């Protein structure tokens, strides 16, 4: 997994983290909203890469970027919400 590169694109209020694989793309999407928040909307891992922690890799990038930008994360994504329950150390960057 160390050779995987997470790319980040942001256009206006929409953004995404992407990992390109031989079988397709894995993507975590979000939206920037007022009050210095971003909303994690959806995570999709490319077929054949489920269980390889690709979603977690993209989520860690999202969390690092949110902290660097002074933003709070709100999750609409079931994967992101589940990971927050597993990683309570991330609570400082998440809001209800």
mmCIF file of C-alpha atoms in Angstrom:
data_model
loop_
_atom_site.group_PDB
_atom_site.id
_atom_site.type_symbol
_atom_site.label_atom_id
_atom_site.label_comp_id
_atom_site.label_asym_id
_atom_site.label_seq_id
_atom_site.Cartn_x
_atom_site.Cartn_y
_atom_site.Cartn_z
ATOM 1 C CA UNK A 1 0.000 0.000 0.000
ATOM 2 C CA UNK A 2 2.945 2.364 0.466
ATOM 3 C CA UNK A 3 3.297 2.840 -3.310
ATOM 4 C CA UNK A 4 -0.240 4.208 -3.650
ATOM 5 C CA UNK A 5 -0.619 7.916 -4.238
ATOM 6 C CA UNK A 6 -3.633 9.852 -3.009
ATOM 7 C CA UNK A 7 -4.550 12.725 -5.299
ATOM 8 C CA UNK A 8 -6.647 15.657 -4.101
ATOM 9 C CA UNK A 9 -8.811 17.888 -6.264
ATOM 10 C CA UNK A 10 -11.008 20.755 -5.134
ATOM 11 C CA UNK A 11 -13.264 22.835 -7.361
ATOM 12 C CA UNK A 12 -15.331 25.488 -5.637
ATOM 13 C CA UNK A 13 -17.181 23.815 -2.789
ATOM 14 C CA UNK A 14 -16.673 20.225 -4.015
ATOM 15 C CA UNK A 15 -13.600 18.096 -3.425
ATOM 16 C CA UNK A 16 -12.347 14.554 -3.715
ATOM 17 C CA UNK A 17 -9.464 12.324 -2.789
ATOM 18 C CA UNK A 18 -8.645 9.710 -5.414
ATOM 19 C CA UNK A 19 -6.435 6.637 -5.708
ATOM 20 C CA UNK A 20 -6.102 5.249 -9.241
ATOM 21 C CA UNK A 21 -5.777 1.484 -9.610
ATOM 22 C CA UNK A 22 -5.474 -0.835 -12.574
ATOM 23 C CA UNK A 23 -9.168 -1.736 -12.134
ATOM 24 C CA UNK A 24 -10.524 1.780 -11.619
ATOM 25 C CA UNK A 25 -10.581 4.552 -9.045
ATOM 26 C CA UNK A 26 -11.190 4.742 -5.336
ATOM 27 C CA UNK A 27 -12.758 8.045 -4.289
ATOM 28 C CA UNK A 28 -13.726 9.910 -1.114
ATOM 29 C CA UNK A 29 -15.892 12.959 -1.866
ATOM 30 C CA UNK A 30 -16.712 15.966 0.285
ATOM 31 C CA UNK A 31 -18.341 19.379 0.197
ATOM 32 C CA UNK A 32 -17.096 22.571 1.828
ATOM 33 C CA UNK A 33 -19.844 24.371 3.723
ATOM 34 C CA UNK A 34 -19.993 27.649 5.671
ATOM 35 C CA UNK A 35 -18.697 27.871 9.235
ATOM 36 C CA UNK A 36 -15.346 26.231 8.411
ATOM 37 C CA UNK A 37 -16.749 22.745 7.906
ATOM 38 C CA UNK A 38 -16.519 20.078 5.318
ATOM 39 C CA UNK A 39 -19.016 17.286 4.846
ATOM 40 C CA UNK A 40 -17.640 13.833 3.997
ATOM 41 C CA UNK A 41 -20.236 12.579 1.535
ATOM 42 C CA UNK A 42 -19.191 9.244 0.043
ATOM 43 C CA UNK A 43 -16.359 6.711 -0.074
ATOM 44 C CA UNK A 44 -16.072 4.175 -2.890
ATOM 45 C CA UNK A 45 -13.215 1.689 -3.205
ATOM 46 C CA UNK A 46 -12.392 0.170 -6.589
ATOM 47 C CA UNK A 47 -13.379 -3.426 -7.182
ATOM 48 C CA UNK A 48 -10.683 -5.818 -6.045
ATOM 49 C CA UNK A 49 -9.232 -3.377 -3.500
ATOM 50 C CA UNK A 50 -11.883 -3.741 -0.811
ATOM 51 C CA UNK A 51 -10.272 -4.572 2.518
ATOM 52 C CA UNK A 52 -6.899 -3.095 1.512
ATOM 53 C CA UNK A 53 -7.397 0.035 3.674
ATOM 54 C CA UNK A 54 -7.652 2.308 0.630
ATOM 55 C CA UNK A 55 -10.638 4.105 2.166
ATOM 56 C CA UNK A 56 -8.674 4.602 5.367
ATOM 57 C CA UNK A 57 -5.725 5.986 3.397
ATOM 58 C CA UNK A 58 -7.959 8.615 1.758
ATOM 59 C CA UNK A 59 -9.711 9.396 5.056
ATOM 60 C CA UNK A 60 -6.376 10.036 6.790
ATOM 61 C CA UNK A 61 -5.544 12.559 4.049
ATOM 62 C CA UNK A 62 -8.922 14.257 4.538
ATOM 63 C CA UNK A 63 -8.356 14.477 8.300
ATOM 64 C CA UNK A 64 -4.820 15.860 7.912
ATOM 65 C CA UNK A 65 -6.007 18.472 5.426
ATOM 66 C CA UNK A 66 -8.954 19.472 7.642
ATOM 67 C CA UNK A 67 -6.632 19.945 10.620
ATOM 68 C CA UNK A 68 -4.151 21.969 8.533
ATOM 69 C CA UNK A 69 -6.948 24.224 7.271
ATOM 70 C CA UNK A 70 -8.686 24.590 10.643
ATOM 71 C CA UNK A 71 -11.855 22.833 9.436
ATOM 72 C CA UNK A 72 -14.256 20.500 11.214
ATOM 73 C CA UNK A 73 -15.595 17.391 9.461
ATOM 74 C CA UNK A 74 -19.228 16.308 9.457
ATOM 75 C CA UNK A 75 -19.897 12.853 8.054
ATOM 76 C CA UNK A 76 -22.771 11.724 5.868
ATOM 77 C CA UNK A 77 -20.664 8.761 4.745
ATOM 78 C CA UNK A 78 -21.247 5.472 6.603
ATOM 79 C CA UNK A 79 -17.602 4.438 6.157
ATOM 80 C CA UNK A 80 -16.256 7.684 7.627
ATOM 81 C CA UNK A 81 -18.719 7.505 10.532
ATOM 82 C CA UNK A 82 -17.721 3.905 11.261
ATOM 83 C CA UNK A 83 -14.020 4.798 11.243
ATOM 84 C CA UNK A 84 -14.609 7.633 13.707
ATOM 85 C CA UNK A 85 -16.071 5.091 16.144
ATOM 86 C CA UNK A 86 -12.932 2.938 15.719
ATOM 87 C CA UNK A 87 -10.558 5.931 16.013
ATOM 88 C CA UNK A 88 -11.737 8.167 18.872
ATOM 89 C CA UNK A 89 -8.414 10.033 18.636
ATOM 90 C CA UNK A 90 -9.894 11.809 15.601
ATOM 91 C CA UNK A 91 -12.785 13.320 17.596
ATOM 92 C CA UNK A 92 -11.082 16.744 17.724
ATOM 93 C CA UNK A 93 -11.603 17.249 13.991
ATOM 94 C CA UNK A 94 -15.182 15.903 13.787
ATOM 95 C CA UNK A 95 -18.370 17.785 14.598
ATOM 96 C CA UNK A 96 -21.927 16.525 14.916
#
